[in-house]
Amino acid sequence: MTDLSTLLRGAAFDPATLAKLDEAEEFPADACAALDDFGLPGYYVPAEHGGVLRGFDEVATLLREVAGRDLTVAVAHGKTYLGAVATWIAGEPAAAARLGERIRAGAVVSCALTERAHGSDLLGGEVTARPAGDGWTLDGEKWLINNATRAELVTVLAKTDPAGGPRGFTLFLLDKNRLEPGALTPSPKVPTYGVRGADISGIVLRDARVGADAVIGPVGHGIEIILKALHITRTACVAMSLGAGDHALELAGAFARETVVDGRPLADRPAIQRVLADAAAALDLASAAATVAVRAITGLPRELSVHSAVAKAFVPAQVDDLIARLTVALGPYGLLGADFRHGAFAKLERDARIIGIFDGSSLVNRNSLIDQFRRLSRAWRKGEWNVSGLAEVTTPDAAPSPFRPGALSLVTDGNSVLTALPGAARAMTASDRLTGLVDRVVAATTGVHEEMAALTIRPHAVPPAAFELAERYELCYAAAAGIHLWLHEPRPAGETRLVALLERALTGVGAR
């Protein structure tokens, strides 16, 4: 089988072809078909359900590589992974096996949560499901859904209790081929600023009859299941964001090397070198946070509510910022469609912004983190952490534990990555410069936790200072992740990249 890197250099991924599709707002069908032929759908299915996925960092690595070539393709193809996760968490084993077989055969799966009038307010959803004989009847509209039109199967969140509330919603897996004609109508594609070729549309359900076997998990547990599923899908989103960062750095570096002004490549100019070095440090910082978060799915599942929220808030924001900084290196040429590499930089600048919105915006994820401030500050004071779980998520090539959906929780009792940081600092054997930076990270992290413990938050009145504190917590997390990963390398790499990573984090925290 052709390896993925070779496939991504093939005709289906030709930059000029993808640029034309983007301009015409056409779906990248050939590229998605090539990924099907490669076998990528098998990595969306856990091994226990017939696929080849054993560690979630596998699928994250593959999606990052695809996004590093074209983010629209990654978003379009990767949605099947996102659409199926609820079944992996709560579906009956037989239903999960059937879905796994369909996905491996090329079926596209979507996830319909949001609605036109309610956005990401899941408890405000108005799509209803009423008992009907031995099944259910669904009515209403889901909107702004990735692959809503192209998908064969759709995971739908619907209100099953007229009173609504946390136990008033249920998840259903709808198979379009089993619905009566007219029961599901796709709504028109929505023109978008980025990922222009993706199928961002919706579905309208009218007396859509489904059997009892369409229900995912217990009736009334839809909100709980989907929130746990989002903890997992957010790590796939950040992998795609990292791919955009890889692509941006690659394009900007090539532009700087190839562009000669006054007889000198731009890459030889100190100002451009600083921009590129800062972007590389930002990408390393984001990658450290993402690496630990995705491994936490199996290694630290009880803590995943904090790891996923931090990664989803932090990584896309870092990538958006580094792309903005790299625009300085390219100047106007990077944003001209007919110029550098078929306008690829301008395209990814538009595309990357959508990742920060998928599966909960930075604001939503920071609010989730703020809700857990007291628990996290108490855990910090206790100084206890999951030793084996932390070793798994920070050790390269460590075998992942079996996926345990039952261990997932909506809130956490701690964050091992940060609680173990003082001990990691004491174990550090390095230059005075590096150990000094690590000590400053510990001091900054201590200060952040003290502020978290002292912060008073009234219900429905989160102060702006709490969101700023959450951002600093994210930076401490990313820095700590970088330190742990460096310490657990069999033969630690040189200090230069870790120094740059920590300096960037400390600058963001405002530590002196």
Short mmCIF file of C-alpha atoms in Angstrom, two decimals:
data_model
loop_
_atom_site.label_atom_id
_atom_site.label_comp_id
_atom_site.label_asym_id
_atom_site.label_seq_id
_atom_site.Cartn_x
_atom_site.Cartn_y
_atom_site.Cartn_z
CA MET A 1 0.00 0.00 0.00
CA THR A 2 1.19 3.52 -0.81
CA ASP A 3 2.18 5.40 2.33
CA LEU A 4 0.19 8.51 3.20
CA SER A 5 3.01 10.95 2.49
CA THR A 6 3.34 9.62 -1.06
CA LEU A 7 -0.43 9.70 -1.56
CA LEU A 8 -0.57 13.35 -0.47
CA ARG A 9 1.89 14.23 -3.22
CA GLY A 10 -0.31 12.57 -5.86
CA ALA A 11 -2.56 14.10 -8.49
CA ALA A 12 -5.65 14.24 -6.25
CA PHE A 13 -3.76 16.57 -3.90
CA ASP A 14 -2.20 18.80 -6.55
CA PRO A 15 -2.23 22.32 -5.04
CA ALA A 16 -3.43 23.92 -8.28
CA THR A 17 -6.33 21.48 -8.50
CA LEU A 18 -7.32 22.03 -4.89
CA ALA A 19 -7.09 25.80 -5.36
CA LYS A 20 -9.50 25.62 -8.31
CA LEU A 21 -11.94 23.50 -6.33
CA ASP A 22 -11.78 25.98 -3.48
CA GLU A 23 -12.41 28.91 -5.79
CA ALA A 24 -15.41 27.10 -7.29
CA GLU A 25 -16.60 25.97 -3.83
CA GLU A 26 -16.60 22.36 -5.05
CA PHE A 27 -16.16 19.34 -2.81
CA PRO A 28 -12.68 17.67 -3.04
CA ALA A 29 -14.19 14.32 -4.04
CA ASP A 30 -11.09 12.86 -5.71
CA ALA A 31 -8.89 13.60 -2.71
CA CYS A 32 -11.42 12.05 -0.31
CA ALA A 33 -11.72 8.99 -2.56
CA ALA A 34 -7.93 8.62 -2.53
CA LEU A 35 -7.99 8.63 1.29
CA ASP A 36 -10.69 5.95 1.20
CA ASP A 37 -8.51 3.83 -1.07
CA PHE A 38 -5.58 4.35 1.29
CA GLY A 39 -7.68 2.92 4.13
CA LEU A 40 -7.98 6.02 6.33
CA PRO A 41 -11.60 5.18 7.31
CA GLY A 42 -10.31 2.08 9.10
CA TYR A 43 -8.46 4.38 11.52
CA TYR A 44 -11.75 6.00 12.51
CA VAL A 45 -12.93 2.64 13.88
CA PRO A 46 -11.50 1.19 17.12
CA ALA A 47 -10.01 -2.29 16.78
CA GLU A 48 -12.67 -3.75 19.08
CA HIS A 49 -15.31 -2.71 16.54
CA GLY A 50 -13.50 -4.10 13.52
CA GLY A 51 -11.17 -1.23 12.65
CA VAL A 52 -7.44 -0.68 13.06
CA LEU A 53 -7.49 2.15 15.63
CA ARG A 54 -5.64 1.17 18.82
CA GLY A 55 -4.28 4.48 20.06
CA PHE A 56 -6.06 7.75 19.34
CA ASP A 57 -2.75 9.42 18.58
CA GLU A 58 -2.72 7.25 15.41
CA VAL A 59 -5.73 8.97 13.89
CA ALA A 60 -4.53 12.35 15.15
CA THR A 61 -1.19 11.88 13.40
CA LEU A 62 -2.88 10.90 10.13
CA LEU A 63 -5.35 13.81 10.21
CA ARG A 64 -2.51 16.22 10.98
CA GLU A 65 -0.65 14.94 7.93
CA VAL A 66 -3.70 15.33 5.67
CA ALA A 67 -4.39 18.82 7.04
CA GLY A 68 -0.74 19.66 6.42
CA ARG A 69 -1.53 19.24 2.72
CA ASP A 70 -5.07 20.62 2.60
CA LEU A 71 -7.27 21.48 5.54
CA THR A 72 -10.53 21.35 3.58
CA VAL A 73 -9.90 17.70 2.72
CA ALA A 74 -9.04 16.87 6.34
CA VAL A 75 -12.22 18.55 7.58
CA ALA A 76 -14.37 16.86 4.95
CA HIS A 77 -12.97 13.37 5.42
CA GLY A 78 -12.30 13.45 9.16
CA LYS A 79 -15.91 14.26 10.00
CA THR A 80 -16.73 10.55 9.84
CA TYR A 81 -14.49 9.99 12.86
CA LEU A 82 -16.25 12.81 14.69
CA GLY A 83 -19.69 11.53 13.70
CA ALA A 84 -19.06 7.99 14.94
CA VAL A 85 -17.52 8.62 18.37
CA ALA A 86 -20.84 8.67 20.25
CA THR A 87 -21.47 5.10 19.08
CA TRP A 88 -18.00 4.02 20.22
CA ILE A 89 -18.79 5.48 23.66
CA ALA A 90 -22.36 4.36 24.27
CA GLY A 91 -23.62 2.21 21.40
CA GLU A 92 -24.50 -1.46 21.75
CA PRO A 93 -21.57 -3.69 20.70
CA ALA A 94 -23.52 -5.09 17.75
CA ALA A 95 -24.49 -1.59 16.58
CA ALA A 96 -20.87 -0.43 16.92
CA ALA A 97 -19.69 -3.41 14.88
CA ARG A 98 -22.24 -2.67 12.15
CA LEU A 99 -21.20 0.98 12.04
CA GLY A 100 -17.54 0.01 11.95
CA GLU A 101 -18.18 -2.24 8.96
CA ARG A 102 -20.06 0.53 7.12
CA ILE A 103 -17.28 3.07 7.75
CA ARG A 104 -14.55 0.69 6.59
CA ALA A 105 -16.58 0.19 3.40
CA GLY A 106 -16.51 3.96 2.80
CA ALA A 107 -19.71 5.23 4.42
CA VAL A 108 -19.62 8.89 5.46
CA VAL A 109 -20.97 9.71 8.93
CA SER A 110 -22.03 13.17 10.07
CA CYS A 111 -22.98 14.58 13.48
CA ALA A 112 -25.98 16.91 13.66
CA LEU A 113 -25.99 18.88 16.89
CA THR A 114 -26.43 22.56 16.10
CA GLU A 115 -29.59 24.37 15.03
CA ARG A 116 -30.21 27.63 13.19
CA ALA A 117 -31.80 29.41 16.16
CA HIS A 118 -29.64 27.99 18.93
CA GLY A 119 -26.09 27.49 17.65
CA SER A 120 -24.04 25.50 20.14
CA ASP A 121 -26.67 25.79 22.89
CA LEU A 122 -27.47 22.09 22.89
CA LEU A 123 -30.07 22.39 25.66
CA GLY A 124 -31.98 24.84 23.47
CA GLY A 125 -32.40 22.32 20.67
CA GLU A 126 -35.87 22.02 19.16
CA VAL A 127 -35.54 18.89 16.99
CA THR A 128 -37.90 16.42 18.62
CA ALA A 129 -38.17 12.64 18.79
CA ARG A 130 -41.51 11.13 19.80
CA PRO A 131 -42.17 7.47 20.61
CA ALA A 132 -44.02 5.77 17.73
CA GLY A 133 -44.84 2.09 18.08
CA ASP A 134 -41.59 0.21 18.50
CA GLY A 135 -39.53 3.19 17.32
CA TRP A 136 -39.39 6.97 17.14
CA THR A 137 -40.46 9.83 14.88
CA LEU A 138 -38.08 12.78 14.46
CA ASP A 139 -38.99 16.29 13.32
CA GLY A 140 -37.08 19.54 12.96
CA GLU A 141 -34.00 21.07 11.36
CA LYS A 142 -30.30 20.72 12.07
CA TRP A 143 -28.13 23.35 10.44
CA LEU A 144 -24.51 24.25 9.75
CA ILE A 145 -23.51 20.58 9.77
CA ASN A 146 -20.36 19.22 8.14
CA ASN A 147 -21.22 16.54 5.54
CA ALA A 148 -24.94 16.77 6.31
CA THR A 149 -25.81 16.25 2.63
CA ARG A 150 -23.11 13.76 1.61
CA ALA A 151 -23.30 11.52 4.68
CA GLU A 152 -25.03 8.15 4.56
CA LEU A 153 -25.48 8.11 8.32
CA VAL A 154 -26.11 11.01 10.70
CA THR A 155 -25.85 11.11 14.49
CA VAL A 156 -28.70 13.39 15.60
CA LEU A 157 -29.33 14.95 19.01
CA ALA A 158 -33.09 15.26 19.57
CA LYS A 159 -35.36 16.31 22.43
CA THR A 160 -37.21 13.29 23.84
CA ASP A 161 -38.71 15.02 26.89
CA PRO A 162 -40.86 18.08 26.12
CA ALA A 163 -39.47 19.72 29.26
CA GLY A 164 -35.93 19.43 27.91
CA GLY A 165 -33.11 19.74 30.43
CA PRO A 166 -29.94 17.64 30.83
CA ARG A 167 -31.94 14.39 30.76
CA GLY A 168 -34.33 15.53 28.06
CA PHE A 169 -32.29 14.65 24.96
CA THR A 170 -31.34 11.43 23.21
CA LEU A 171 -28.90 10.53 20.43
CA PHE A 172 -30.03 8.67 17.30
CA LEU A 173 -28.00 7.21 14.44
CA LEU A 174 -30.05 7.80 11.30
CA ASP A 175 -29.39 5.70 8.21
CA LYS A 176 -30.66 7.72 5.27
CA ASN A 177 -31.15 4.57 3.22
CA ARG A 178 -33.69 3.27 5.75
CA LEU A 179 -35.83 6.42 5.90
CA GLU A 180 -39.03 6.89 3.94
CA PRO A 181 -38.84 9.22 0.92
CA GLY A 182 -39.25 12.84 2.02
CA ALA A 183 -38.45 12.09 5.66
CA LEU A 184 -35.06 13.78 5.39
CA THR A 185 -34.39 16.72 3.10
CA PRO A 186 -30.95 18.29 2.83
CA SER A 187 -30.88 22.06 3.19
CA PRO A 188 -28.66 24.12 0.84
CA LYS A 189 -24.90 24.34 1.21
CA VAL A 190 -23.88 27.33 3.31
CA PRO A 191 -21.23 29.60 1.72
CA THR A 192 -18.34 29.87 4.16
CA TYR A 193 -15.28 32.10 4.50
CA GLY A 194 -12.92 29.12 4.75
CA VAL A 195 -13.12 25.42 3.81
CA ARG A 196 -15.22 26.62 0.88
CA GLY A 197 -15.45 23.23 -0.77
CA ALA A 198 -16.65 21.38 2.31
CA ASP A 199 -20.26 20.23 2.54
CA ILE A 200 -21.49 22.60 5.25
CA SER A 201 -25.26 22.29 5.01
CA GLY A 202 -28.11 20.88 7.07
CA ILE A 203 -31.02 18.44 7.24
CA VAL A 204 -34.77 18.89 7.67
CA LEU A 205 -36.60 15.96 9.27
CA ARG A 206 -40.34 15.48 8.70
CA ASP A 207 -41.99 12.48 10.35
CA ALA A 208 -38.71 10.58 10.07
CA ARG A 209 -39.45 7.11 11.44
CA VAL A 210 -36.60 5.11 12.93
CA GLY A 211 -36.47 1.86 14.84
CA ALA A 212 -35.51 1.41 18.46
CA ASP A 213 -32.10 0.22 17.26
CA ALA A 214 -31.32 3.77 16.11
CA VAL A 215 -30.99 4.98 19.72
CA ILE A 216 -27.40 5.48 20.90
CA GLY A 217 -27.10 4.73 24.61
CA PRO A 218 -29.92 5.12 27.15
CA VAL A 219 -32.87 7.37 26.33
CA GLY A 220 -32.39 10.75 27.97
CA HIS A 221 -28.60 10.50 28.14
CA GLY A 222 -27.86 12.26 24.84
CA ILE A 223 -26.33 15.41 26.35
CA GLU A 224 -24.03 13.44 28.65
CA ILE A 225 -22.90 11.14 25.84
CA ILE A 226 -22.28 13.92 23.35
CA LEU A 227 -20.32 15.98 25.90
CA LYS A 228 -18.08 12.98 26.53
CA ALA A 229 -17.79 12.45 22.78
CA LEU A 230 -16.74 16.08 22.35
CA HIS A 231 -13.89 15.50 24.78
CA ILE A 232 -12.54 13.02 22.23
CA THR A 233 -13.42 14.81 18.99
CA ARG A 234 -11.76 18.01 20.15
CA THR A 235 -8.40 16.25 20.05
CA ALA A 236 -9.00 15.40 16.37
CA CYS A 237 -9.80 19.06 15.74
CA VAL A 238 -6.51 20.21 17.26
CA ALA A 239 -4.63 17.66 15.15
CA MET A 240 -6.08 19.31 12.05
CA SER A 241 -5.14 22.72 13.41
CA LEU A 242 -1.56 21.54 13.87
CA GLY A 243 -1.54 20.36 10.26
CA ALA A 244 -2.52 23.87 9.20
CA GLY A 245 0.37 25.19 11.29
CA ASP A 246 2.79 22.74 9.62
CA HIS A 247 1.59 23.86 6.20
CA ALA A 248 1.85 27.55 7.07
CA LEU A 249 5.40 27.21 8.36
CA GLU A 250 6.40 25.14 5.33
CA LEU A 251 4.99 27.70 2.88
CA ALA A 252 6.43 30.70 4.69
CA GLY A 253 9.85 29.07 4.94
CA ALA A 254 9.85 28.23 1.24
CA PHE A 255 8.76 31.74 0.35
CA ALA A 256 11.53 33.25 2.47
CA ARG A 257 14.16 31.01 0.86
CA GLU A 258 12.96 31.54 -2.71
CA THR A 259 12.30 35.27 -2.62
CA VAL A 260 15.39 37.37 -3.31
CA VAL A 261 15.39 41.12 -2.61
CA ASP A 262 18.48 43.24 -3.33
CA GLY A 263 20.45 40.09 -4.05
CA ARG A 264 19.60 38.48 -0.71
CA PRO A 265 17.00 35.78 0.13
CA LEU A 266 14.50 36.97 2.69
CA ALA A 267 15.48 33.97 4.80
CA ASP A 268 18.89 35.58 5.42
CA ARG A 269 17.36 38.64 7.08
CA PRO A 270 17.35 38.60 10.92
CA ALA A 271 13.83 40.02 11.15
CA ILE A 272 12.42 37.22 8.98
CA GLN A 273 14.46 34.62 10.86
CA ARG A 274 12.94 35.83 14.14
CA VAL A 275 9.41 35.57 12.74
CA LEU A 276 10.02 32.02 11.50
CA ALA A 277 11.71 30.94 14.74
CA ASP A 278 8.87 32.35 16.83
CA ALA A 279 6.33 30.54 14.66
CA ALA A 280 8.24 27.27 15.05
CA ALA A 281 8.31 27.70 18.86
CA ALA A 282 4.57 28.41 18.88
CA LEU A 283 3.94 25.26 16.86
CA ASP A 284 6.12 23.18 19.20
CA LEU A 285 4.20 24.57 22.19
CA ALA A 286 0.84 23.77 20.60
CA SER A 287 2.06 20.32 19.54
CA ALA A 288 3.16 19.46 23.08
CA ALA A 289 -0.27 20.32 24.47
CA ALA A 290 -2.03 18.39 21.71
CA THR A 291 0.19 15.31 22.04
CA VAL A 292 -0.53 14.94 25.73
CA ALA A 293 -4.25 15.68 25.33
CA VAL A 294 -4.83 13.06 22.65
CA ARG A 295 -2.94 10.39 24.59
CA ALA A 296 -5.02 11.26 27.65
CA ILE A 297 -8.05 9.67 25.95
CA THR A 298 -6.68 6.27 26.97
CA GLY A 299 -4.04 7.21 29.55
CA LEU A 300 -5.96 9.72 31.67
CA PRO A 301 -9.63 9.32 30.69
CA ARG A 302 -10.99 10.58 34.03
CA GLU A 303 -9.14 13.86 33.45
CA LEU A 304 -10.09 14.24 29.81
CA SER A 305 -12.59 17.03 30.45
CA VAL A 306 -9.72 19.36 31.30
CA HIS A 307 -7.13 18.05 28.83
CA SER A 308 -9.51 18.32 25.87
CA ALA A 309 -10.82 21.75 26.89
CA VAL A 310 -7.31 23.14 27.27
CA ALA A 311 -6.12 21.71 23.96
CA LYS A 312 -9.17 22.85 21.99
CA ALA A 313 -9.02 26.39 23.39
CA PHE A 314 -5.25 26.71 23.12
CA VAL A 315 -4.04 24.97 19.97
CA PRO A 316 -6.25 26.65 17.32
CA ALA A 317 -5.61 30.04 18.95
CA GLN A 318 -1.84 29.46 18.80
CA VAL A 319 -2.02 28.36 15.17
CA ASP A 320 -4.18 31.33 14.18
CA ASP A 321 -1.65 33.63 15.85
CA LEU A 322 1.38 32.04 14.18
CA ILE A 323 -0.34 32.24 10.77
CA ALA A 324 -0.97 35.94 11.39
CA ARG A 325 2.70 36.41 12.28
CA LEU A 326 3.85 34.50 9.20
CA THR A 327 1.78 36.82 7.06
CA VAL A 328 4.41 39.41 7.99
CA ALA A 329 7.07 37.20 6.41
CA LEU A 330 5.13 36.76 3.18
CA GLY A 331 3.81 40.30 2.95
CA PRO A 332 1.02 40.85 0.43
CA TYR A 333 2.20 37.97 -1.77
CA GLY A 334 0.92 35.38 0.64
CA LEU A 335 -2.62 36.65 0.31
CA LEU A 336 -2.72 36.98 -3.48
CA GLY A 337 -4.61 34.10 -5.05
CA ALA A 338 -2.59 33.92 -8.27
CA ASP A 339 0.83 34.12 -6.68
CA PHE A 340 2.81 32.04 -4.24
CA ARG A 341 2.03 28.32 -4.59
CA HIS A 342 -1.41 28.91 -6.11
CA GLY A 343 -2.55 31.07 -3.22
CA ALA A 344 -2.16 28.16 -0.79
CA PHE A 345 -1.21 30.40 2.11
CA ALA A 346 -4.23 32.62 1.65
CA LYS A 347 -6.43 29.54 1.48
CA LEU A 348 -5.09 27.98 4.66
CA GLU A 349 -5.32 31.35 6.45
CA ARG A 350 -9.06 31.28 5.74
CA ASP A 351 -9.49 27.56 6.38
CA ALA A 352 -7.65 27.46 9.71
CA ARG A 353 -10.03 29.87 11.41
CA ILE A 354 -12.90 27.38 11.30
CA ILE A 355 -11.12 24.87 13.57
CA GLY A 356 -11.41 27.21 16.54
CA ILE A 357 -15.20 27.03 16.13
CA PHE A 358 -15.72 23.29 15.52
CA ASP A 359 -16.80 21.20 18.53
CA GLY A 360 -16.95 24.19 20.85
CA SER A 361 -15.23 27.54 20.42
CA SER A 362 -12.34 28.74 22.57
CA LEU A 363 -14.88 30.66 24.66
CA VAL A 364 -16.95 27.51 25.27
CA ASN A 365 -13.91 25.46 26.20
CA ARG A 366 -12.49 28.12 28.49
CA ASN A 367 -15.83 28.36 30.22
CA SER A 368 -15.69 24.59 30.76
CA LEU A 369 -12.22 24.98 32.22
CA ILE A 370 -13.35 27.82 34.50
CA ASP A 371 -16.16 25.61 35.84
CA GLN A 372 -13.44 23.24 37.07
CA PHE A 373 -11.12 25.84 38.63
CA ARG A 374 -11.92 24.89 42.23
CA ARG A 375 -11.41 21.19 41.62
CA LEU A 376 -8.12 21.85 39.83
CA SER A 377 -6.79 24.17 42.51
CA ARG A 378 -7.66 21.62 45.23
CA ALA A 379 -5.85 18.89 43.29
CA TRP A 380 -2.81 21.16 42.94
CA ARG A 381 -2.67 21.71 46.71
CA LYS A 382 -2.93 17.97 47.38
CA GLY A 383 -0.04 17.28 45.01
CA GLU A 384 -1.33 13.88 43.87
CA TRP A 385 -1.36 12.57 40.32
CA ASN A 386 -1.90 9.44 38.24
CA VAL A 387 1.66 8.15 37.93
CA SER A 388 1.05 5.38 35.40
CA GLY A 389 -1.36 7.47 33.34
CA LEU A 390 1.05 10.38 33.15
CA ALA A 391 3.86 8.05 32.09
CA GLU A 392 1.66 6.72 29.28
CA VAL A 393 0.74 10.14 27.90
CA THR A 394 4.25 11.57 28.07
CA THR A 395 6.38 8.61 26.95
CA PRO A 396 7.02 8.35 23.20
CA ASP A 397 5.88 5.06 21.70
CA ALA A 398 4.25 3.92 24.96
CA ALA A 399 1.58 1.33 24.24
CA PRO A 400 -1.86 2.89 24.80
CA SER A 401 -4.16 1.43 27.41
CA PRO A 402 -7.44 -0.04 26.15
CA PHE A 403 -10.09 2.61 25.52
CA ARG A 404 -12.43 2.73 28.54
CA PRO A 405 -15.57 4.73 27.69
CA GLY A 406 -16.94 4.11 31.19
CA ALA A 407 -14.02 6.03 32.68
CA LEU A 408 -14.91 9.25 30.86
CA SER A 409 -16.29 11.96 33.12
CA LEU A 410 -17.85 15.37 32.57
CA VAL A 411 -15.60 16.90 35.24
CA THR A 412 -12.17 16.06 36.58
CA ASP A 413 -10.64 15.73 40.01
CA GLY A 414 -7.24 16.87 38.83
CA ASN A 415 -4.70 17.42 36.10
CA SER A 416 -1.71 15.11 36.41
CA VAL A 417 0.29 17.03 33.81
CA LEU A 418 0.44 20.12 36.03
CA THR A 419 0.31 18.49 39.47
CA ALA A 420 3.42 16.46 38.62
CA LEU A 421 5.29 19.52 37.30
CA PRO A 422 7.21 20.41 40.53
CA GLY A 423 8.50 16.84 40.72
CA ALA A 424 9.53 16.97 37.08
CA ALA A 425 11.42 20.18 37.76
CA ARG A 426 13.34 18.53 40.59
CA ALA A 427 14.23 15.65 38.25
CA MET A 428 15.54 17.98 35.55
CA THR A 429 19.23 17.61 34.77
CA ALA A 430 20.13 20.29 32.26
CA SER A 431 21.88 23.59 31.77
CA ASP A 432 21.35 26.45 34.19
CA ARG A 433 19.42 28.27 31.50
CA LEU A 434 16.93 25.45 30.99
CA THR A 435 16.51 24.61 34.67
CA GLY A 436 15.96 28.30 35.35
CA LEU A 437 13.17 28.42 32.76
CA VAL A 438 11.56 25.29 34.23
CA ASP A 439 11.65 26.82 37.71
CA ARG A 440 9.93 29.91 36.33
CA VAL A 441 7.23 27.74 34.77
CA VAL A 442 6.65 26.09 38.17
CA ALA A 443 6.42 29.50 39.83
CA ALA A 444 4.00 30.78 37.21
CA THR A 445 1.88 27.64 37.51
CA THR A 446 1.77 28.01 41.29
CA GLY A 447 0.64 31.60 40.94
CA VAL A 448 -2.08 30.67 38.44
CA HIS A 449 -3.48 28.01 40.79
CA GLU A 450 -3.48 30.45 43.71
CA GLU A 451 -5.47 32.93 41.62
CA MET A 452 -7.87 30.17 40.58
CA ALA A 453 -8.50 29.25 44.23
CA ALA A 454 -9.11 32.87 45.21
CA LEU A 455 -11.42 33.71 42.30
CA THR A 456 -15.09 34.15 43.14
CA ILE A 457 -17.42 33.21 40.29
CA ARG A 458 -21.15 33.76 40.53
CA PRO A 459 -23.47 31.55 38.46
CA HIS A 460 -24.06 32.92 34.97
CA ALA A 461 -21.70 35.83 35.65
CA VAL A 462 -18.19 34.72 34.73
CA PRO A 463 -15.84 37.74 35.03
CA PRO A 464 -13.48 38.58 32.14
CA ALA A 465 -10.54 37.99 34.50
CA ALA A 466 -11.49 34.32 34.66
CA PHE A 467 -11.05 33.90 30.90
CA GLU A 468 -7.66 35.63 31.02
CA LEU A 469 -6.69 33.29 33.87
CA ALA A 470 -7.82 30.30 31.79
CA GLU A 471 -5.52 31.43 28.96
CA ARG A 472 -2.57 31.55 31.34
CA TYR A 473 -3.50 28.11 32.68
CA GLU A 474 -3.39 26.80 29.10
CA LEU A 475 0.11 28.22 28.60
CA CYS A 476 1.30 26.57 31.83
CA TYR A 477 -0.23 23.29 30.68
CA ALA A 478 1.49 23.45 27.28
CA ALA A 479 4.83 24.30 28.89
CA ALA A 480 4.47 21.45 31.39
CA ALA A 481 3.57 19.07 28.56
CA GLY A 482 6.75 20.09 26.74
CA ILE A 483 8.84 19.49 29.86
CA HIS A 484 7.35 16.04 30.54
CA LEU A 485 7.76 14.96 26.92
CA TRP A 486 11.38 16.11 26.87
CA LEU A 487 12.16 14.28 30.13
CA HIS A 488 10.62 11.04 28.86
CA GLU A 489 12.54 10.94 25.60
CA PRO A 490 14.80 7.84 25.65
CA ARG A 491 17.65 10.17 24.72
CA PRO A 492 16.47 13.74 25.20
CA ALA A 493 17.03 16.00 22.23
CA GLY A 494 19.07 19.15 22.53
CA GLU A 495 17.79 21.93 24.73
CA THR A 496 17.32 24.58 22.03
CA ARG A 497 13.74 23.76 21.05
CA LEU A 498 12.56 23.26 24.62
CA VAL A 499 14.15 26.56 25.64
CA ALA A 500 12.34 28.36 22.82
CA LEU A 501 9.07 26.62 23.74
CA LEU A 502 9.33 27.62 27.41
CA GLU A 503 10.37 31.18 26.64
CA ARG A 504 7.33 31.62 24.43
CA ALA A 505 5.03 30.17 27.09
CA LEU A 506 6.47 32.38 29.81
CA THR A 507 6.11 35.45 27.64
CA GLY A 508 2.43 34.62 27.16
CA VAL A 509 1.90 34.03 30.88
CA GLY A 510 3.58 37.34 31.63
CA ALA A 511 6.07 35.70 33.99
CA ARG A 512 9.20 37.62 34.88
#
